[in-house]
Tab-separated table of C-alpha atoms and ligand atoms in Angstrom:
chain	number	residue	atom	x	y	z
F	1	MET	CA	46.416	-1.814	14.122
F	2	GLN	CA	43.084	-3.562	13.635
F	3	SER	CA	39.873	-2.619	11.898
F	4	TRP	CA	36.463	-4.076	11.212
F	5	SER	CA	35.378	-3.918	7.590
F	6	PHE	CA	32.868	-5.254	5.109
F	7	LYS	CA	35.215	-7.131	2.784
F	8	GLU	CA	33.295	-9.112	0.181
F	9	GLY	CA	29.808	-7.679	0.620
F	10	PHE	CA	27.416	-6.264	3.209
F	11	GLY	CA	25.631	-8.089	6.049
F	12	LEU	CA	27.110	-9.077	9.402
F	13	ASP	CA	28.558	-12.288	7.902
F	14	ASN	CA	30.852	-10.113	5.801
F	15	LEU	CA	31.954	-7.811	8.620
F	16	VAL	CA	35.380	-9.082	9.658
F	17	LYS	CA	38.171	-7.907	11.924
F	18	THR	CA	41.616	-7.792	10.331
F	19	ASP	CA	45.169	-6.756	11.162
F	20	GLU	CA	46.297	-3.855	9.003
F	21	VAL	CA	49.487	-1.890	8.426
F	22	MET	CA	49.536	1.391	10.347
F	23	PRO	CA	48.545	4.106	7.828
F	24	GLU	CA	50.980	6.830	6.716
F	25	VAL	CA	50.490	10.311	8.138
F	26	GLY	CA	50.595	13.007	5.443
F	27	PRO	CA	51.860	16.556	6.116
F	28	ARG	CA	48.367	17.884	6.928
F	29	ASP	CA	47.082	14.710	8.630
F	30	VAL	CA	46.914	13.357	12.140
F	31	LEU	CA	46.954	9.758	13.359
F	32	LEU	CA	44.142	9.030	15.819
F	33	GLU	CA	44.202	6.232	18.345
F	34	MET	CA	40.461	5.600	18.278
F	35	HIS	CA	38.877	5.272	21.718
F	36	ALA	CA	35.170	4.716	21.085
F	37	ALA	CA	32.590	4.591	18.301
F	38	SER	CA	28.818	4.768	18.389
F	39	LEU	CA	26.151	3.302	16.129
F	40	ASN	CA	23.402	5.186	14.337
F	41	TYR	CA	20.333	3.903	12.525
F	42	ARG	CA	22.163	4.736	9.302
F	43	ASP	CA	24.864	2.182	10.136
F	44	LEU	CA	22.187	-0.542	10.130
F	45	VAL	CA	21.055	0.577	6.664
F	46	VAL	CA	24.671	0.540	5.443
F	47	MET	CA	25.215	-2.902	7.040
F	48	GLN	CA	22.170	-4.208	5.151
F	49	GLY	CA	23.530	-2.815	1.872
F	50	GLY	CA	20.679	-0.314	1.666
F	51	HIS	CA	22.603	2.874	1.026
F	52	GLY	CA	22.807	2.758	-2.756
F	53	ARG	CA	25.616	1.995	-5.146
F	54	SER	CA	27.910	4.782	-3.963
F	55	VAL	CA	28.387	2.998	-0.622
F	56	ALA	CA	30.233	-0.217	-1.446
F	57	PRO	CA	32.664	-2.689	0.150
F	58	PRO	CA	35.437	-2.792	1.123
F	59	LEU	CA	34.297	-0.386	3.836
F	60	VAL	CA	35.107	0.308	7.479
F	61	PRO	CA	31.696	1.001	9.090
F	62	LEU	CA	30.448	3.657	11.546
F	63	SER	CA	30.607	7.401	11.136
F	64	ASP	CA	30.774	8.414	14.792
F	65	GLY	CA	33.876	8.063	16.900
F	66	VAL	CA	36.388	9.781	19.129
F	67	GLY	CA	40.118	9.345	19.461
F	68	LYS	CA	43.346	10.793	20.798
F	69	ILE	CA	45.962	12.270	18.482
F	70	VAL	CA	49.151	10.184	18.612
F	71	ALA	CA	51.044	11.708	15.661
F	72	THR	CA	50.745	14.857	13.556
F	73	GLY	CA	52.001	15.775	10.077
F	74	ARG	CA	54.647	18.524	9.843
F	75	GLN	CA	52.179	21.151	8.562
F	76	VAL	CA	49.586	20.602	11.310
F	77	ALA	CA	49.432	23.691	13.526
F	78	ASP	CA	46.002	23.589	15.187
F	79	PHE	CA	46.276	20.219	16.933
F	80	ALA	CA	48.891	18.476	19.051
F	81	VAL	CA	49.616	14.966	20.245
F	82	GLY	CA	47.290	14.200	23.159
F	83	ASP	CA	44.295	16.224	21.908
F	84	ARG	CA	40.985	14.343	21.986
F	85	VAL	CA	38.944	14.897	18.835
F	86	CYS	CA	36.056	13.592	16.757
F	87	PRO	CA	36.257	13.397	12.961
F	88	ALA	CA	33.271	15.238	11.472
F	89	PHE	CA	30.479	13.225	9.813
F	90	TYR	CA	30.823	15.291	6.624
F	91	GLN	CA	34.550	15.458	6.080
F	92	HIS	CA	34.344	18.422	3.696
F	93	TRP	CA	31.463	20.561	5.080
F	94	TYR	CA	33.332	23.129	7.099
F	95	GLY	CA	30.540	25.678	7.619
F	96	GLY	CA	27.971	27.813	5.831
F	97	ALA	CA	25.995	26.281	2.960
F	98	PRO	CA	26.589	22.582	2.237
F	99	PRO	CA	28.959	21.723	-0.654
F	100	ALA	CA	27.402	20.348	-3.837
F	101	ASN	CA	28.888	16.889	-3.406
F	102	LEU	CA	27.735	16.575	0.223
F	103	GLU	CA	26.984	12.831	0.086
F	104	LYS	CA	30.497	11.953	-1.068
F	105	GLY	CA	32.078	13.169	2.167
F	106	ARG	CA	30.266	10.957	4.685
F	107	LEU	CA	32.206	8.731	7.051
F	108	GLY	CA	31.012	5.143	7.381
F	109	GLY	CA	30.025	5.104	3.686
F	110	PRO	CA	31.125	6.031	1.105
F	111	LEU	CA	34.276	6.991	3.077
F	112	ASP	CA	35.803	4.510	5.510
F	113	GLY	CA	34.438	4.943	9.027
F	114	VAL	CA	35.843	4.718	12.525
F	115	LEU	CA	35.452	1.107	13.716
F	116	ALA	CA	39.212	0.663	13.946
F	117	THR	CA	41.954	0.982	16.523
F	118	HIS	CA	43.676	3.732	14.490
F	119	ARG	CA	42.676	6.039	11.644
F	120	VAL	CA	44.345	8.876	9.770
F	121	PHE	CA	42.296	12.035	9.122
F	122	ALA	CA	43.056	15.416	7.606
F	123	ALA	CA	43.477	17.780	10.558
F	124	GLU	CA	40.952	20.195	9.035
F	125	THR	CA	38.149	17.633	9.518
F	126	LEU	CA	38.517	17.321	13.294
F	127	VAL	CA	36.554	18.846	16.151
F	128	ARG	CA	37.980	19.145	19.676
F	129	ILE	CA	35.758	17.547	22.334
F	130	PRO	CA	34.934	18.900	25.833
F	131	GLU	CA	37.042	17.274	28.550
F	132	TYR	CA	34.159	16.324	30.852
F	133	LEU	CA	32.631	13.879	28.349
F	134	SER	CA	33.599	10.197	28.508
F	135	ASP	CA	34.826	8.586	25.302
F	136	ALA	CA	31.478	6.863	24.708
F	137	GLU	CA	29.609	10.131	25.289
F	138	ALA	CA	31.896	11.976	22.870
F	139	ALA	CA	31.407	9.234	20.279
F	140	ALA	CA	27.659	9.946	20.331
F	141	LEU	CA	28.109	13.423	18.889
F	142	PRO	CA	29.238	13.588	15.222
F	143	CYS	CA	25.981	12.401	13.599
F	144	ALA	CA	23.277	12.077	16.281
F	145	GLY	CA	24.326	15.078	18.360
F	146	VAL	CA	24.973	17.423	15.452
F	147	THR	CA	21.693	16.425	13.774
F	148	ALA	CA	19.713	17.189	16.931
F	149	TRP	CA	21.434	20.567	17.287
F	150	SER	CA	20.798	21.432	13.624
F	151	ALA	CA	17.125	20.483	13.968
F	152	LEU	CA	16.729	22.860	16.912
F	153	ASN	CA	18.439	25.727	15.069
F	154	GLU	CA	17.230	25.437	11.466
F	155	PRO	CA	15.764	27.302	9.716
F	156	THR	CA	15.585	29.480	12.870
F	157	SER	CA	16.592	28.704	16.446
F	158	LEU	CA	14.116	27.261	18.906
F	159	ARG	CA	13.204	29.892	21.475
F	160	SER	CA	12.667	29.575	25.202
F	161	GLY	CA	9.000	28.869	25.940
F	162	GLU	CA	8.307	27.200	22.590
F	163	THR	CA	6.982	23.658	22.356
F	164	VAL	CA	8.773	20.969	20.366
F	165	LEU	CA	7.668	17.437	19.587
F	166	VAL	CA	10.322	14.747	19.118
F	167	GLN	CA	9.699	11.176	17.967
F	168	GLY	CA	11.223	8.112	19.614
F	169	THR	CA	14.116	7.336	21.910
F	170	GLY	CA	16.910	7.011	19.343
F	171	GLY	CA	20.219	8.820	19.441
F	172	VAL	CA	18.955	11.946	17.678
F	173	ALA	CA	15.755	12.060	19.751
F	174	LEU	CA	17.405	11.795	23.175
F	175	MET	CA	20.013	14.404	22.320
F	176	ALA	CA	17.254	16.707	21.020
F	177	LEU	CA	15.282	16.274	24.253
F	178	GLN	CA	18.292	17.192	26.384
F	179	LEU	CA	19.221	20.188	24.220
F	180	ALA	CA	15.657	21.496	23.881
F	181	LYS	CA	15.160	21.377	27.646
F	182	ALA	CA	18.419	23.287	28.108
F	183	MET	CA	17.072	25.899	25.653
F	184	GLY	CA	13.985	26.383	27.820
F	185	ALA	CA	11.462	24.608	25.603
F	186	ARG	CA	8.536	22.409	26.524
F	187	VAL	CA	9.214	18.959	25.019
F	188	ILE	CA	6.610	16.374	24.003
F	189	MET	CA	8.026	12.958	23.067
F	190	THR	CA	6.508	9.868	21.440
F	191	THR	CA	7.722	6.353	22.231
F	192	SER	CA	6.717	2.708	22.023
F	193	THR	CA	6.634	1.340	25.585
F	194	PRO	CA	5.675	2.500	29.102
F	195	ALA	CA	9.214	1.697	30.294
F	196	LYS	CA	10.765	4.060	27.737
F	197	ALA	CA	8.092	6.662	28.541
F	198	LYS	CA	9.209	6.577	32.185
F	199	GLN	CA	12.864	6.988	31.178
F	200	LEU	CA	11.958	9.936	28.939
F	201	ARG	CA	10.180	11.664	31.824
F	202	GLU	CA	13.199	11.090	34.047
F	203	LEU	CA	15.357	12.717	31.362
F	204	GLY	CA	13.150	15.817	31.363
F	205	ALA	CA	10.314	15.232	28.881
F	206	ASP	CA	7.264	17.291	29.837
F	207	ASP	CA	4.751	15.000	28.142
F	208	VAL	CA	5.111	11.550	26.585
F	209	ILE	CA	2.791	9.846	24.122
F	210	ASP	CA	2.839	6.037	23.914
F	211	ARG	CA	2.452	5.559	20.139
F	212	SER	CA	1.749	1.849	20.615
F	213	LYS	CA	-1.602	2.802	22.160
F	214	VAL	CA	-2.642	5.586	19.782
F	215	SER	CA	-1.648	6.001	16.133
F	216	ASN	CA	-3.413	9.339	15.510
F	217	TRP	CA	-1.459	11.034	18.257
F	218	HIS	CA	-1.911	14.495	16.746
F	219	HIS	CA	-5.251	14.627	18.617
F	220	LEU	CA	-3.344	14.245	21.889
F	221	VAL	CA	-0.812	16.870	20.826
F	222	GLN	CA	-3.623	19.297	20.009
F	223	GLU	CA	-5.161	18.655	23.465
F	224	MET	CA	-1.803	19.162	25.165
F	225	THR	CA	-1.368	22.519	23.414
F	226	GLU	CA	-4.951	23.805	23.860
F	227	GLY	CA	-5.669	23.303	20.141
F	228	ARG	CA	-2.724	25.407	18.989
F	229	GLY	CA	-0.216	22.751	17.915
F	230	VAL	CA	3.518	22.644	18.604
F	231	ASP	CA	6.045	25.118	17.237
F	232	ARG	CA	8.232	22.448	15.646
F	233	VAL	CA	8.277	18.703	15.132
F	234	LEU	CA	11.451	16.647	14.765
F	235	GLU	CA	10.172	14.128	12.201
F	236	LEU	CA	12.156	10.911	12.616
F	237	GLY	CA	9.563	8.303	11.666
F	238	GLY	CA	9.206	9.158	7.977
F	239	ALA	CA	6.598	7.446	5.806
F	240	THR	CA	3.924	6.662	8.391
F	241	THR	CA	4.438	9.554	10.791
F	242	LEU	CA	4.815	12.559	8.486
F	243	ASN	CA	1.085	13.254	8.173
F	244	THR	CA	0.589	13.013	11.936
F	245	SER	CA	3.489	15.391	12.405
F	246	VAL	CA	1.989	17.923	9.990
F	247	LYS	CA	-1.302	17.741	11.898
F	248	SER	CA	0.538	18.293	15.200
F	249	VAL	CA	2.317	21.499	14.241
F	250	LYS	CA	0.849	24.973	14.705
F	251	THR	CA	-0.153	27.295	11.859
F	252	GLY	CA	3.127	28.774	10.635
F	253	GLY	CA	5.103	26.017	12.386
F	254	THR	CA	7.951	23.864	11.090
F	255	VAL	CA	8.345	20.142	10.522
F	256	LEU	CA	12.025	19.171	10.446
F	257	LEU	CA	12.440	16.233	8.054
F	258	ILE	CA	15.152	14.071	9.551
F	259	GLY	CA	14.425	10.353	9.560
F	260	ASN	CA	12.759	7.506	7.737
F	261	VAL	CA	12.632	4.586	10.179
F	262	THR	CA	9.136	3.634	8.903
F	263	GLY	CA	9.918	4.007	5.191
F	264	ASN	CA	11.043	6.366	2.474
F	265	VAL	CA	7.844	7.192	0.597
F	266	ALA	CA	5.198	9.408	2.188
F	267	GLU	CA	1.978	10.836	0.778
F	268	LEU	CA	0.953	14.295	1.912
F	269	PHE	CA	-2.402	16.078	1.564
F	270	LEU	CA	-1.013	19.390	0.327
F	271	PRO	CA	-3.855	21.655	1.562
F	272	LEU	CA	-2.797	20.701	5.090
F	273	LEU	CA	0.472	22.485	4.440
F	274	LEU	CA	-0.738	25.267	2.173
F	275	SER	CA	-3.677	26.465	4.237
F	276	ARG	CA	-1.614	26.600	7.430
F	277	ARG	CA	1.683	27.827	5.997
F	278	ILE	CA	3.660	24.874	7.338
F	279	THR	CA	7.390	24.801	6.589
F	280	LEU	CA	8.998	21.460	5.749
F	281	HIS	CA	12.722	21.763	6.336
F	282	ALA	CA	15.155	18.922	5.610
F	283	VAL	CA	18.117	18.383	7.926
F	284	SER	CA	21.373	16.733	6.816
F	285	VAL	CA	23.428	16.296	10.001
F	286	GLY	CA	25.383	19.579	9.934
F	287	SER	CA	28.720	21.221	9.285
F	288	GLN	CA	31.884	21.236	11.381
F	289	GLU	CA	30.946	24.766	12.443
F	290	THR	CA	27.633	23.394	13.797
F	291	PHE	CA	29.541	20.597	15.571
F	292	ARG	CA	31.769	23.178	17.302
F	293	SER	CA	28.761	25.206	18.449
F	294	LEU	CA	27.147	21.990	19.758
F	295	CYS	CA	30.272	21.322	21.839
F	296	LYS	CA	30.052	24.807	23.349
F	297	VAL	CA	26.406	24.431	24.357
F	298	LEU	CA	26.975	20.923	25.752
F	299	GLN	CA	29.874	22.198	27.833
F	300	PHE	CA	27.921	25.213	29.077
F	301	HIS	CA	25.010	23.051	30.285
F	302	ARG	CA	27.184	20.036	31.157
F	303	ILE	CA	24.903	17.823	29.081
F	304	ARG	CA	25.939	14.181	28.779
F	305	PRO	CA	24.572	12.048	25.917
F	306	VAL	CA	22.740	8.965	27.233
F	307	ILE	CA	24.791	5.793	26.777
F	308	GLY	CA	22.773	2.572	26.661
F	309	LYS	CA	25.464	-0.067	26.177
F	310	LEU	CA	29.195	-0.156	25.519
F	311	PHE	CA	30.632	-3.227	23.777
F	312	ASP	CA	34.246	-4.406	23.629
F	313	PHE	CA	36.025	-3.969	20.290
F	314	ASP	CA	36.021	-7.732	19.723
F	315	ASP	CA	32.228	-7.837	20.275
F	316	ALA	CA	31.428	-5.137	17.718
F	317	LEU	CA	29.099	-7.462	15.784
F	318	LEU	CA	26.802	-7.701	18.816
F	319	ALA	CA	26.370	-3.928	18.821
F	320	PHE	CA	24.540	-3.985	15.472
F	321	GLY	CA	21.962	-6.513	16.709
F	322	THR	CA	21.486	-4.568	19.919
F	323	LEU	CA	20.715	-1.329	18.082
F	324	GLU	CA	18.384	-3.182	15.726
F	325	SER	CA	16.445	-4.721	18.648
F	326	GLY	CA	15.439	-1.244	19.850
F	327	GLU	CA	15.581	-2.543	23.418
F	328	VAL	CA	18.359	-0.326	24.717
F	329	PHE	CA	17.597	3.212	25.895
F	330	GLY	CA	20.568	5.356	24.891
F	331	LYS	CA	23.414	5.086	22.440
F	332	VAL	CA	24.939	1.736	21.559
F	333	CYS	CA	28.735	2.171	21.564
F	334	VAL	CA	31.875	0.144	20.939
F	335	SER	CA	35.248	0.606	22.593
F	336	CYS	CA	37.914	0.853	19.876
F	337	GLN	CA	40.863	-0.408	21.890
F	338	PRO	CA	40.693	-4.200	22.286
F	339	ASP	CA	41.513	-4.288	25.999
F	340	ARG	CA	39.846	-1.092	27.075
F	341	ASN	CA	36.153	-0.715	27.879
F	342	LYS	CA	35.611	2.417	29.904
M	401	LIG	N1	18.725	13.666	8.203
M	401	LIG	C1	19.774	13.498	9.003
M	401	LIG	O1	20.725	14.276	9.004
M	401	LIG	C2	19.777	12.352	9.950
M	401	LIG	C3	20.790	12.233	10.914
M	401	LIG	C4	20.712	11.193	11.843
M	401	LIG	C5	19.675	10.278	11.755
M	401	LIG	N2	18.747	10.402	10.778
M	401	LIG	C6	17.630	9.488	10.688
M	401	LIG	O2	16.843	9.657	11.859
M	401	LIG	C7	16.242	8.425	12.219
M	401	LIG	C8	16.639	8.081	13.655
M	401	LIG	O3	18.040	7.883	13.678
M	401	LIG	P1	18.773	7.445	15.031
M	401	LIG	O4	20.163	7.085	14.677
M	401	LIG	O5	18.510	8.436	16.103
M	401	LIG	O6	17.938	6.111	15.332
M	401	LIG	P2	18.050	4.999	16.445
M	401	LIG	O7	18.970	5.440	17.525
M	401	LIG	O8	18.294	3.706	15.759
M	401	LIG	O9	16.583	4.994	17.034
M	401	LIG	C9	15.478	4.783	16.230
M	401	LIG	C10	14.251	5.045	17.067
M	401	LIG	O10	13.137	5.194	16.201
M	401	LIG	C11	11.984	4.995	16.960
M	401	LIG	N3	10.962	4.373	16.126
M	401	LIG	C12	10.912	3.133	15.663
M	401	LIG	N4	9.764	2.926	14.970
M	401	LIG	C13	9.105	4.107	15.008
M	401	LIG	C14	7.850	4.528	14.525
M	401	LIG	N5	7.037	3.698	13.875
M	401	LIG	N6	7.478	5.804	14.749
M	401	LIG	C15	8.283	6.642	15.425
M	401	LIG	N7	9.463	6.283	15.941
M	401	LIG	C16	9.867	5.036	15.726
M	401	LIG	C17	12.350	4.079	18.120
M	401	LIG	O11	12.054	4.758	19.341
M	401	LIG	P3	10.809	4.326	20.253
M	401	LIG	O12	10.816	2.833	20.377
M	401	LIG	O13	11.053	5.039	21.520
M	401	LIG	O14	9.599	4.856	19.533
M	401	LIG	C18	13.861	3.914	17.977
M	401	LIG	O15	14.536	4.001	19.182
M	401	LIG	C19	16.716	7.415	11.175
M	401	LIG	O16	15.762	7.319	10.140
M	401	LIG	C20	17.993	8.015	10.642
M	401	LIG	O17	18.304	7.584	9.346
M	401	LIG	C21	18.789	11.403	9.872
């Protein structure tokens, strides 16, 4: 088997492909032949060594992948050889409230990720994937898909007829757009170029704001909602967008804190929240239970995650630069079998 891993340190110069011994399969484990992996913004942060001391080399990167079971331990009853599954982002968050040591169970740092031809996982950490999805589409689900689904269902579920604002065209944002439309919501998106705005409309966005032309876009959101504000905002920008998000949400509305692409430290004018009873709710991907419910809703609506580019296993390094460029609309994926790129 082969895997990519940060050996001596972080940075792309330290990400190397090596031949490894096939791992042992314990009694409650399965061996996955990995088929595809996808990249998230978080994988760029990990690659740059920006995820704190708990995430350290040697490390196999990427949390999101899909594979086929090729061997099972003798105590595994729920899965069989041939099943196609994704390992969950949080290996030990099965459902309900998150465990206290949530951060320790993340794939792609601190735990080894999925950018490998084969990986062994405990059977209890796996989620079966709908048949109609391609491998690349399935690989888009464990972090980006589950996060989008959590953000539309926490602390309460989005209801048909409500209005939601989603920032950007990243993996979480596109999945949220597709899911929110399926739930009967009106969706307002922000993006950075007219070309991406056009693609968002084609994917179902009701309104699109080009944030490169207007920074205080809450005025536009207020106009679009007759001065009421949206029911919820999926806050992906972080430091420089949080205030605009708060000003875009209705009285009694919710801002889902998800991302930090513009920075980690934000300053908030508290009366804006207090006088309008705004809820700030943090999202941390989601549990395996949430992942299973996402699969059901995807299957019901036949939703397919948008795939921007699929790289060969040997070209995995190029995938990082492509995600970083922000030029691709849709998920950046890598095939995990050296001669297969489907
Ligand atoms: N809390 C959680 O559980 C969780 C889970 C997943 C991801 N996240 C976080 O969510 C964020 C997005 O992750 P992702 O993997 O979906 O990212 P991604 O696929 O790398 O996409 C990032 C997107 O951010 C948008 N963007 C860039 N600068 C922006 C700005 N100034 N204002 C608003 N949007 C901007 C860009 O879209 P446009 O060019 O179209 O604007 C870009 O496509 C990251 O901060 C990530 O760490 C959090």
